[in-house]
CSV table of C-alpha atoms and ligand atoms in Angstrom, one decimal:
chain,number,residue,atom,x,y,z
A,1266,UNK,CA,0.1,0.3,0.6
A,1267,UNK,CA,1.2,3.6,-0.9
A,1268,UNK,CA,3.4,4.8,2.2
A,1269,UNK,CA,2.5,8.4,3.4
A,1270,UNK,CA,6.8,8.7,4.0
A,1271,UNK,CA,9.3,9.6,0.9
A,1272,UNK,CA,13.6,9.9,1.7
A,1273,UNK,CA,16.0,12.0,0.0
A,1274,UNK,CA,18.8,11.8,0.9
A,1275,UNK,CA,17.7,10.7,4.4
A,1276,UNK,CA,15.6,13.8,4.4
A,1277,UNK,CA,11.9,13.2,5.4
A,1278,UNK,CA,9.1,14.5,3.6
A,1279,UNK,CA,5.3,13.8,2.9
A,1280,UNK,CA,3.6,14.9,0.1
A,1281,UNK,CA,7.3,17.6,-0.3
A,1282,UNK,CA,6.7,18.6,3.2
A,1283,UNK,CA,10.3,18.5,4.6
A,1284,UNK,CA,9.1,16.8,8.8
A,1285,UNK,CA,11.5,18.6,9.8
A,1286,UNK,CA,9.1,21.7,9.1
A,1287,UNK,CA,6.6,20.5,10.2
A,1288,UNK,CA,8.1,19.7,13.8
A,1289,UNK,CA,9.4,22.8,13.7
A,1290,UNK,CA,6.1,24.8,13.0
A,1291,UNK,CA,4.8,23.0,14.8
A,1292,UNK,CA,5.5,21.3,18.0
A,1293,UNK,CA,6.6,17.7,19.2
A,1294,UNK,CA,4.6,15.4,19.2
A,1295,UNK,CA,2.6,15.4,17.0
A,1296,UNK,CA,0.1,13.5,14.5
A,1297,UNK,CA,1.6,13.7,10.6
A,1298,UNK,CA,-1.3,12.4,8.1
A,1299,UNK,CA,-1.0,12.8,4.7
A,1300,UNK,CA,-4.3,12.8,2.6
A,1301,UNK,CA,-3.6,11.8,-0.8
A,1302,UNK,CA,-1.8,8.3,1.3
A,1303,UNK,CA,-5.4,7.8,3.3
A,1304,UNK,CA,-7.5,8.6,-0.4
A,1305,UNK,CA,-5.2,6.4,-2.2
A,1306,UNK,CA,-5.7,3.7,0.0
A,1307,UNK,CA,-9.1,3.8,-0.2
A,1308,UNK,CA,-9.2,3.4,-3.2
A,1309,UNK,CA,-6.9,0.6,-4.0
A,1310,UNK,CA,-10.0,-1.1,-2.7
A,1311,UNK,CA,-12.4,0.1,-5.0
A,1312,UNK,CA,-10.2,-0.5,-7.8
A,1313,UNK,CA,-10.0,-4.1,-6.2
A,1314,UNK,CA,-13.9,-4.4,-6.7
A,1315,UNK,CA,-15.0,-2.3,-9.7
A,1316,UNK,CA,-16.6,-5.6,-10.9
A,1317,UNK,CA,-18.7,-6.5,-7.4
A,1318,UNK,CA,-21.3,-4.9,-6.2
A,1319,UNK,CA,-20.0,-3.7,-2.7
A,1320,UNK,CA,-20.3,-1.5,0.2
A,1321,UNK,CA,-16.3,-0.2,1.3
A,1322,UNK,CA,-16.9,0.7,5.1
A,1323,UNK,CA,-13.9,1.9,7.4
A,1324,UNK,CA,-13.3,0.9,10.4
A,1325,UNK,CA,-13.4,4.8,12.2
A,1326,UNK,CA,-12.0,3.4,15.5
A,1327,UNK,CA,-8.2,3.2,13.8
A,1328,UNK,CA,-8.0,7.1,13.2
A,1329,UNK,CA,-11.9,9.2,13.8
A,1330,UNK,CA,-10.2,12.4,13.3
A,1331,UNK,CA,-13.6,14.6,11.5
A,1332,UNK,CA,-11.4,15.8,8.6
A,1333,UNK,CA,-9.4,11.9,8.1
A,1334,UNK,CA,-13.4,10.4,8.5
A,1335,UNK,CA,-14.6,13.1,5.7
A,1336,UNK,CA,-11.8,12.5,3.2
A,1337,UNK,CA,-13.1,9.3,3.3
A,1338,UNK,CA,-16.7,10.6,2.6
A,1339,UNK,CA,-16.0,12.6,0.0
A,1340,UNK,CA,-14.8,9.4,-2.0
A,1341,UNK,CA,-18.0,7.2,-0.8
A,1342,UNK,CA,-16.7,5.4,2.8
A,1343,UNK,CA,-19.5,3.5,4.4
A,1344,UNK,CA,-18.1,2.9,7.3
A,1345,UNK,CA,-17.8,0.4,10.0
A,1346,UNK,CA,-18.6,2.5,14.1
A,1347,UNK,CA,-18.6,0.5,17.4
A,1348,UNK,CA,-20.2,3.4,19.5
A,1349,UNK,CA,-22.5,6.1,18.9
A,1350,UNK,CA,-19.7,9.1,19.8
A,1351,UNK,CA,-18.0,6.6,16.5
A,1352,UNK,CA,-21.7,7.4,14.4
A,1353,UNK,CA,-21.9,11.1,15.6
A,1354,UNK,CA,-18.5,11.8,13.9
A,1355,UNK,CA,-19.5,10.0,10.9
A,1356,UNK,CA,-22.1,12.5,10.9
A,1357,UNK,CA,-20.1,15.5,11.6
A,1358,UNK,CA,-17.7,14.7,8.6
A,1359,UNK,CA,-20.3,14.7,5.9
A,1360,UNK,CA,-21.0,11.0,6.3
A,1361,UNK,CA,-24.3,9.2,4.6
A,1362,UNK,CA,-26.0,7.0,8.1
A,1363,UNK,CA,-26.9,4.2,5.2
A,1364,UNK,CA,-24.1,3.3,5.0
A,1365,UNK,CA,-23.0,3.4,8.2
A,1366,UNK,CA,-22.6,-0.5,9.8
A,1367,UNK,CA,-22.8,-1.0,13.9
A,1368,UNK,CA,-20.1,-3.2,15.4
A,1369,UNK,CA,-19.1,-4.0,19.5
A,1370,UNK,CA,-20.5,-6.4,21.3
A,1371,UNK,CA,-22.1,-4.1,24.2
A,1372,UNK,CA,-24.1,-1.8,21.9
A,1373,UNK,CA,-27.3,0.2,24.4
A,1374,UNK,CA,-30.3,1.2,24.5
A,1375,UNK,CA,-29.8,4.7,24.1
A,1376,UNK,CA,-27.0,4.3,21.5
A,1377,UNK,CA,-28.8,1.7,18.9
A,1378,UNK,CA,-32.1,4.5,19.5
A,1379,UNK,CA,-30.0,6.9,18.1
A,1380,UNK,CA,-28.6,4.2,15.2
A,1381,UNK,CA,-32.3,3.6,14.1
A,1382,UNK,CA,-32.9,7.4,14.3
A,1383,UNK,CA,-30.2,8.3,11.7
A,1384,UNK,CA,-31.7,4.7,10.0
A,1385,UNK,CA,-27.8,3.8,9.9
A,1386,UNK,CA,-27.4,0.7,6.6
A,1387,UNK,CA,-27.3,-2.5,9.2
A,1388,UNK,CA,-26.5,-3.3,13.0
A,1389,UNK,CA,-23.4,-6.3,13.3
A,1390,UNK,CA,-25.5,-8.5,16.1
A,1391,UNK,CA,-22.6,-10.6,18.4
A,1392,UNK,CA,-25.6,-12.2,20.8
A,1393,UNK,CA,-29.0,-13.3,21.0
A,1394,UNK,CA,-29.5,-10.8,24.1
A,1395,UNK,CA,-28.4,-8.3,21.7
A,1396,UNK,CA,-31.3,-8.5,19.8
A,1397,UNK,CA,-33.5,-9.0,22.1
A,1398,UNK,CA,-32.6,-5.5,23.3
A,1399,UNK,CA,-32.7,-4.5,19.8
A,1400,UNK,CA,-36.3,-6.1,19.0
A,1401,UNK,CA,-37.3,-3.8,21.7
A,1402,UNK,CA,-35.6,-0.9,21.3
A,1403,UNK,CA,-37.0,-0.7,17.6
A,1404,UNK,CA,-40.9,-1.6,18.6
A,1405,UNK,CA,-41.1,1.7,20.9
A,1406,UNK,CA,-39.5,3.8,18.4
A,1407,UNK,CA,-41.3,2.2,16.4
A,1408,UNK,CA,-39.2,1.9,13.8
A,1409,UNK,CA,-37.4,-1.3,12.5
A,1410,UNK,CA,-34.0,-2.5,12.7
A,1411,UNK,CA,-31.5,-4.2,9.9
A,1412,UNK,CA,-29.6,-6.8,11.1
A,1413,UNK,CA,-26.5,-8.7,10.3
A,1414,UNK,CA,-25.3,-11.6,12.9
A,1415,UNK,CA,-21.5,-10.9,13.7
A,1416,UNK,CA,-20.3,-15.3,13.5
A,1417,UNK,CA,-17.5,-16.6,14.6
A,1418,UNK,CA,-16.1,-18.8,12.1
A,1419,UNK,CA,-13.6,-20.5,14.3
A,1420,UNK,CA,-10.7,-19.8,12.1
A,1421,UNK,CA,-7.3,-19.3,13.5
A,1422,UNK,CA,-6.5,-16.0,12.1
A,1423,UNK,CA,-2.3,-16.3,13.2
A,1424,UNK,CA,-1.4,-12.8,14.6
A,1425,UNK,CA,-1.4,-11.4,18.0
A,1426,UNK,CA,-3.3,-13.3,20.2
A,1427,UNK,CA,-5.1,-9.5,20.9
A,1428,UNK,CA,-5.8,-8.8,17.9
A,1429,UNK,CA,-7.4,-12.4,17.1
A,1430,UNK,CA,-11.0,-11.8,16.9
A,1431,UNK,CA,-12.2,-15.4,14.7
A,1432,UNK,CA,-11.3,-18.5,17.7
A,1433,UNK,CA,-13.8,-19.9,19.6
A,1434,UNK,CA,-12.5,-18.9,22.6
A,1435,UNK,CA,-13.1,-14.9,21.9
A,1436,UNK,CA,-15.4,-12.0,22.8
A,1437,UNK,CA,-16.3,-12.3,19.7
A,1438,UNK,CA,-19.3,-12.9,18.0
A,1439,UNK,CA,-21.8,-15.1,17.1
A,1440,UNK,CA,-20.8,-19.6,17.1
A,1441,UNK,CA,-20.9,-20.3,13.5
A,1442,UNK,CA,-23.1,-23.8,14.5
A,1443,UNK,CA,-25.9,-22.0,16.1
A,1444,UNK,CA,-25.8,-18.6,14.1
A,1445,UNK,CA,-28.9,-21.0,13.0
A,1446,UNK,CA,-30.9,-20.5,15.4
A,1447,UNK,CA,-30.1,-17.5,16.2
A,1448,UNK,CA,-31.1,-16.0,12.9
A,1449,UNK,CA,-34.7,-18.6,13.4
A,1450,UNK,CA,-35.6,-16.5,15.6
A,1451,UNK,CA,-34.0,-13.4,14.3
A,1452,UNK,CA,-37.0,-14.0,11.9
A,1453,UNK,CA,-39.6,-14.3,14.0
A,1454,UNK,CA,-39.2,-11.1,15.9
A,1455,UNK,CA,-41.3,-8.1,14.7
A,1456,UNK,CA,-39.3,-5.4,14.5
A,1457,UNK,CA,-36.0,-7.0,12.7
A,1458,UNK,CA,-35.4,-7.1,9.0
A,1459,UNK,CA,-31.9,-9.8,8.9
A,1460,UNK,CA,-29.8,-8.1,5.7
A,1461,UNK,CA,-27.1,-10.3,6.4
A,1462,UNK,CA,-23.9,-11.9,8.0
A,1463,UNK,CA,-20.3,-10.2,9.0
A,1464,UNK,CA,-17.1,-12.2,10.6
A,1465,UNK,CA,-14.4,-9.8,11.4
A,1466,UNK,CA,-11.6,-12.2,12.9
A,1467,UNK,CA,-8.8,-10.6,14.0
A,1468,UNK,CA,-6.1,-7.6,12.8
A,1469,UNK,CA,-2.4,-7.8,10.6
A,1470,UNK,CA,-3.1,-10.6,9.1
A,1471,UNK,CA,0.0,-11.0,5.9
A,1472,UNK,CA,-1.6,-14.5,4.5
A,1473,UNK,CA,-4.8,-14.7,2.8
A,1474,UNK,CA,-5.9,-17.9,3.8
A,1475,UNK,CA,-7.1,-17.4,7.3
A,1476,UNK,CA,-9.6,-14.9,5.1
A,1477,UNK,CA,-10.7,-17.7,2.5
A,1478,UNK,CA,-11.1,-20.4,4.9
A,1479,UNK,CA,-13.7,-18.0,7.0
A,1480,UNK,CA,-15.1,-16.3,3.8
A,1481,UNK,CA,-15.7,-20.6,2.6
A,1482,UNK,CA,-18.1,-21.2,6.5
A,1483,UNK,CA,-19.6,-18.6,5.6
A,1484,UNK,CA,-21.0,-19.4,3.0
A,1485,UNK,CA,-21.7,-22.6,3.9
A,1486,UNK,CA,-23.5,-20.7,5.5
A,1487,UNK,CA,-25.4,-18.5,3.9
A,1488,UNK,CA,-26.8,-21.3,2.4
A,1489,UNK,CA,-27.8,-23.3,5.1
A,1490,UNK,CA,-29.9,-20.3,5.5
A,1491,UNK,CA,-31.2,-20.5,2.1
A,1492,UNK,CA,-33.5,-23.4,3.1
A,1493,UNK,CA,-34.9,-22.3,6.3
A,1494,UNK,CA,-35.6,-19.9,3.8
A,1495,UNK,CA,-33.6,-16.9,5.1
A,1496,UNK,CA,-32.1,-14.7,2.6
A,1497,UNK,CA,-29.2,-11.9,2.7
A,1498,UNK,CA,-28.6,-9.6,0.9
A,1499,UNK,CA,-25.4,-8.9,2.1
A,1500,UNK,CA,-22.0,-10.7,3.1
A,1501,UNK,CA,-19.4,-9.2,5.7
A,1502,UNK,CA,-15.8,-10.3,6.1
A,1503,UNK,CA,-14.8,-7.2,7.7
A,1504,UNK,CA,-11.5,-6.3,8.1
A,1505,UNK,CA,-8.1,-7.1,9.0
A,1506,UNK,CA,-5.3,-7.0,6.0
A,1507,UNK,CA,-2.3,-6.1,7.9
A,1508,UNK,CA,0.2,-3.2,6.5
A,1509,UNK,CA,4.4,-3.3,6.1
A,1510,UNK,CA,6.3,-2.1,10.1
A,1511,UNK,CA,9.6,-3.7,9.0
A,1512,UNK,CA,9.3,-6.5,7.2
A,1513,UNK,CA,5.6,-8.0,6.5
A,1514,UNK,CA,4.9,-8.2,3.2
A,1515,UNK,CA,0.8,-8.1,3.2
A,1516,UNK,CA,-1.0,-9.2,0.6
A,1517,UNK,CA,-2.1,-6.0,-1.5
A,1518,UNK,CA,-6.2,-5.4,-1.9
A,1519,UNK,CA,-6.2,-6.1,-5.8
A,1520,UNK,CA,-4.4,-9.9,-4.3
A,1521,UNK,CA,-7.1,-10.4,-1.2
A,1522,UNK,CA,-9.8,-9.5,-3.4
A,1523,UNK,CA,-8.3,-11.3,-6.4
A,1524,UNK,CA,-8.6,-14.9,-3.8
A,1525,UNK,CA,-12.8,-13.3,-2.2
A,1526,UNK,CA,-13.6,-12.6,-5.5
A,1527,UNK,CA,-14.1,-16.0,-7.7
A,1528,UNK,CA,-15.7,-17.7,-4.3
A,1529,UNK,CA,-18.5,-15.4,-5.1
A,1530,UNK,CA,-19.7,-15.8,-8.8
A,1531,UNK,CA,-22.8,-16.1,-9.5
A,1532,UNK,CA,-23.8,-15.2,-6.1
A,1533,UNK,CA,-25.9,-11.8,-6.4
A,1534,UNK,CA,-25.2,-10.6,-2.3
A,1535,UNK,CA,-23.9,-7.5,-1.6
A,1536,UNK,CA,-20.1,-7.7,-0.3
A,1537,UNK,CA,-19.1,-5.5,2.1
A,1538,UNK,CA,-15.9,-4.5,3.1
A,1539,UNK,CA,-14.5,-3.5,7.3
A,1540,UNK,CA,-11.1,-2.6,6.5
A,1541,UNK,CA,-9.6,0.1,8.9
A,1542,UNK,CA,-5.0,-0.3,9.6
A,1543,UNK,CA,-4.6,-1.3,6.0
A,1544,UNK,CA,-6.2,2.6,4.9
A,1545,UNK,CA,-4.8,4.7,7.3
A,1546,UNK,CA,-1.9,3.4,9.2
A,1547,UNK,CA,1.4,4.0,6.6
A,1548,UNK,CA,-0.7,7.3,6.0
A,1549,UNK,CA,0.3,8.4,9.2
A,1550,UNK,CA,3.2,8.8,11.0
A,1551,UNK,CA,4.6,10.5,14.6
A,1552,UNK,CA,6.8,12.9,15.7
A,1553,UNK,CA,9.0,13.5,18.3
A,1554,UNK,CA,12.4,15.2,19.9
A,1555,UNK,CA,14.8,14.1,20.7
A,1556,UNK,CA,15.1,15.4,24.9
A,1557,UNK,CA,18.5,14.0,26.2
A,1558,UNK,CA,20.7,11.0,25.3
A,1559,UNK,CA,21.7,8.6,28.4
A,1560,UNK,CA,24.1,5.5,28.8
A,1561,UNK,CA,23.9,3.1,31.3
A,1562,UNK,CA,26.9,1.5,30.3
A,1563,UNK,CA,25.8,-1.2,28.9
A,1564,UNK,CA,22.5,0.6,27.9
A,1565,UNK,CA,22.4,3.2,25.5
A,1566,UNK,CA,18.7,5.8,25.8
A,1567,UNK,CA,17.3,8.5,23.4
A,1568,UNK,CA,14.8,9.6,26.3
A,1569,UNK,CA,12.4,11.6,23.5
A,1570,UNK,CA,9.1,14.3,24.7
A,1571,UNK,CA,6.5,10.7,23.1
A,1572,UNK,CA,5.7,8.0,25.2
A,1573,UNK,CA,3.0,5.1,25.5
A,1574,UNK,CA,-0.1,8.0,26.3
A,1575,UNK,CA,0.9,9.4,22.5
A,1576,UNK,CA,1.2,5.8,21.0
A,1577,UNK,CA,1.3,2.5,23.0
A,1578,UNK,CA,1.4,-0.3,20.3
A,1579,UNK,CA,4.8,-1.4,22.0
A,1580,UNK,CA,4.5,-1.3,25.0
A,1581,UNK,CA,0.7,-2.8,24.5
A,1582,UNK,CA,1.3,-5.7,21.8
A,1583,UNK,CA,5.2,-6.1,22.1
A,1584,UNK,CA,5.3,-3.8,18.6
A,1585,UNK,CA,8.4,-3.1,16.3
A,1586,UNK,CA,7.7,1.0,15.0
A,1587,UNK,CA,10.0,2.3,12.4
A,1588,UNK,CA,11.7,5.4,13.5
A,1589,UNK,CA,14.4,7.2,11.4
A,1590,UNK,CA,15.5,10.8,12.1
A,1591,UNK,CA,13.6,13.2,10.3
A,1592,UNK,CA,17.0,15.2,9.3
A,1593,UNK,CA,20.4,13.2,7.9
A,1594,UNK,CA,22.3,12.8,10.7
A,1595,UNK,CA,26.2,13.1,11.0
A,1596,UNK,CA,26.0,11.5,14.7
A,1597,UNK,CA,28.2,8.4,15.3
A,1598,UNK,CA,26.0,5.5,15.2
A,1599,UNK,CA,23.9,3.8,18.4
A,1600,UNK,CA,22.1,1.4,19.6
A,1601,UNK,CA,19.1,2.4,21.4
A,1602,UNK,CA,16.1,2.6,23.1
A,1603,UNK,CA,13.6,5.6,23.1
A,1604,UNK,CA,12.0,6.1,26.1
A,1605,UNK,CA,9.5,7.9,26.8
A,1606,UNK,CA,8.8,10.6,30.2
A,1607,UNK,CA,6.2,8.6,31.1
A,1608,UNK,CA,7.0,6.3,34.6
A,1609,UNK,CA,6.6,3.2,33.9
A,1610,UNK,CA,8.9,0.6,32.3
A,1611,UNK,CA,6.5,-0.8,29.6
A,1612,UNK,CA,7.2,3.2,27.5
A,1613,UNK,CA,8.6,2.6,25.4
A,1614,UNK,CA,8.2,3.5,21.2
A,1615,UNK,CA,11.9,1.6,19.9
A,1616,UNK,CA,13.9,-0.6,21.2
A,1617,UNK,CA,17.6,-1.5,19.7
A,1618,UNK,CA,17.5,0.8,17.1
A,1619,UNK,CA,20.8,2.0,15.3
A,1620,UNK,CA,20.5,5.2,15.2
A,1621,UNK,CA,22.9,8.3,14.9
A,1622,UNK,CA,21.4,10.8,16.4
A,1623,UNK,CA,21.3,14.0,19.1
A,1624,UNK,CA,19.2,15.8,21.6
A,1625,UNK,CA,17.6,17.8,19.9
A,1626,UNK,CA,16.5,15.7,17.1
A,1627,UNK,CA,13.4,15.3,15.9
A,1628,UNK,CA,12.4,11.8,15.2
A,1629,UNK,CA,9.8,9.6,12.4
A,1630,UNK,CA,7.7,6.9,14.0
A,1631,UNK,CA,6.6,5.4,10.7
A,1632,UNK,CA,3.1,3.2,9.9
A,1633,UNK,CA,1.6,5.2,12.9
A,1634,UNK,CA,-1.9,6.3,11.8
A,1635,UNK,CA,-3.6,4.0,12.5
A,1636,UNK,CA,-4.4,2.0,16.5
A,1637,UNK,CA,-1.9,6.0,17.4
A,1638,UNK,CA,-4.1,8.9,18.2
A,1639,UNK,CA,-7.0,6.9,19.1
A,1640,UNK,CA,-5.5,5.1,21.5
A,1641,UNK,CA,-3.7,7.8,23.3
A,1642,UNK,CA,-4.4,9.0,26.7
A,1643,UNK,CA,-4.1,11.8,29.5
A,1644,UNK,CA,-1.8,9.2,31.6
A,1645,UNK,CA,1.2,11.8,33.3
A,1646,UNK,CA,-1.7,14.6,32.8
A,1647,UNK,CA,0.6,14.9,29.4
A,1648,UNK,CA,-1.7,16.6,27.2
A,1649,UNK,CA,-3.0,14.5,23.8
A,1650,UNK,CA,-0.4,15.8,20.8
A,1651,UNK,CA,-2.0,17.4,17.5
A,1652,UNK,CA,-2.7,16.3,14.4
A,1653,UNK,CA,-2.1,18.3,10.8
A,1654,UNK,CA,-3.3,16.9,7.2
A,1655,UNK,CA,-1.1,17.4,5.2
A,1656,UNK,CA,-2.5,18.0,1.4
A,1657,UNK,CA,0.1,18.3,-1.4
A,1658,UNK,CA,0.8,22.4,-0.4
A,1659,UNK,CA,-0.9,23.0,2.8
A,1660,UNK,CA,-0.5,21.9,6.1
A,1661,UNK,CA,-3.8,22.5,7.9
A,1662,UNK,CA,-4.3,21.7,12.1
A,1663,UNK,CA,-7.0,18.9,12.3
A,1664,UNK,CA,-7.2,18.9,16.2
A,1665,UNK,CA,-5.3,21.4,17.7
A,1666,UNK,CA,-2.7,20.4,21.4
A,1667,UNK,CA,-4.3,19.9,24.4
A,1668,UNK,CA,-3.7,22.7,26.6
A,1669,UNK,CA,-3.0,22.6,30.2
A,1670,UNK,CA,-6.8,24.5,30.3
A,1671,UNK,CA,-8.1,20.9,28.3
A,1672,UNK,CA,-6.3,19.1,30.7
A,1673,UNK,CA,-8.5,20.3,33.3
A,1674,UNK,CA,-11.3,20.4,31.6
A,1675,UNK,CA,-14.9,19.5,34.1
A,1676,UNK,CA,-12.9,18.3,37.0
A,1677,UNK,CA,-14.0,20.1,40.5
A,1678,UNK,CA,-12.6,20.6,43.3
A,1679,UNK,CA,-14.7,19.6,46.2
A,1680,UNK,CA,-16.7,21.8,48.0
A,1681,UNK,CA,-14.4,23.5,51.4
A,1682,UNK,CA,-15.7,22.2,54.4
A,1683,UNK,CA,-17.3,24.8,56.8
A,1684,UNK,CA,-15.9,24.4,60.8
B,1204,PLP,C1,-11.0,-3.1,14.4
B,1204,PLP,C2,-12.6,-3.3,12.7
B,1204,PLP,C3,-12.2,-3.4,12.5
B,1204,PLP,C4,-11.3,-3.3,11.5
B,1204,PLP,O1,-9.4,-3.9,11.5
B,1204,PLP,P1,-8.8,-3.2,10.8
B,1204,PLP,O2,-7.4,-4.7,11.6
B,1204,PLP,O3,-8.5,-1.5,11.2
B,1204,PLP,O4,-8.7,-2.8,9.6
B,1204,PLP,C5,-13.3,-3.9,11.3
B,1204,PLP,N1,-14.4,-5.2,11.8
B,1204,PLP,C6,-14.5,-4.5,13.0
B,1204,PLP,C7,-15.7,-5.6,13.5
B,1204,PLP,C8,-13.3,-4.7,13.7
B,1204,PLP,O5,-13.4,-4.7,15.8
């Protein structure tokens, strides 16, 4: 897929803008995205599906900035959401609610009501209990809920256990063997309209085989349902296509669809996809500045101003992310652990990296456009980083850096006790 960053003699650029100048002008830590890269990654899916009725629902949780959603909405994207917060973002960004699918294991009645009122494409229902609540909520609003059941095909996605979701032992979905019963139950409900089936087996998949295995199981279910007179309008195979962080060679959307589409030959159902990471990860970076270099005899540390609260993937998933100086330096090369200011040993961005750097240098953490800013927090009372979008020769601030005022917003002292 399209990587937003280009290197000229060791100096890094996004769409022709030097990252050094972005860091100098907007400060660090900061997130920087490329509009062209986001668009190009989305269009790669659209092109691969040109000959098939389809709906590409970008998984909002990967990067939910409203300018990112707006970019995708303008290209005709649908959206996969997991909360009413994400729904409001999609609406604010000009997204079409009739192209929204609502995933998640714990939707509340309040969330269901809002989604029913704006007329989303469908609810991806994950349990029989959720189906009951959705039916009664829809009845109370005098509306009908379009439903797909998220089934668990029991396929091993061969990815990190925290982001593998399609095995029996995971909390997600309905056991595919029990699905026909639940569909029959749904068919009897007054305010439920069955429209599809969905699955999502995990994230950062670099192999096509698990996707194919999952779809084969889904198709067996679709045929079984047809015999029960339950017909579906769409088949949603979720997201999960991996990206290159280090040396991975993930399939392109075109490779992926070339393996999937033959299985759908002669079938009229619309194909729905929910890609997240593969659209935004390599469309963005995080910039950070070296504050100090420190050596304890055995190890060298580059202490930077970005931390696990800004980017948690290395700490949470032992994720490997590339990190490089934004400008080529003549400093001596050493092996460094790149660590942040947070008071946790798990606070690192990278370990054992060979870098030629000095205090004050800016570093670029690559592939940070997905599951980056969205997972950030205020831990250690650190204001959250800004987000910037490069579009040709323009740089837009799409989220301001939080101020100390923002940080304290909403907190209250207790009333002063009177004696
Ligand atoms: C997270 C998620 C996605 C997106 O996964 P990526 O790996 O980012 O493509 C899609 N669908 C569901 C249900 C998800 O939970």
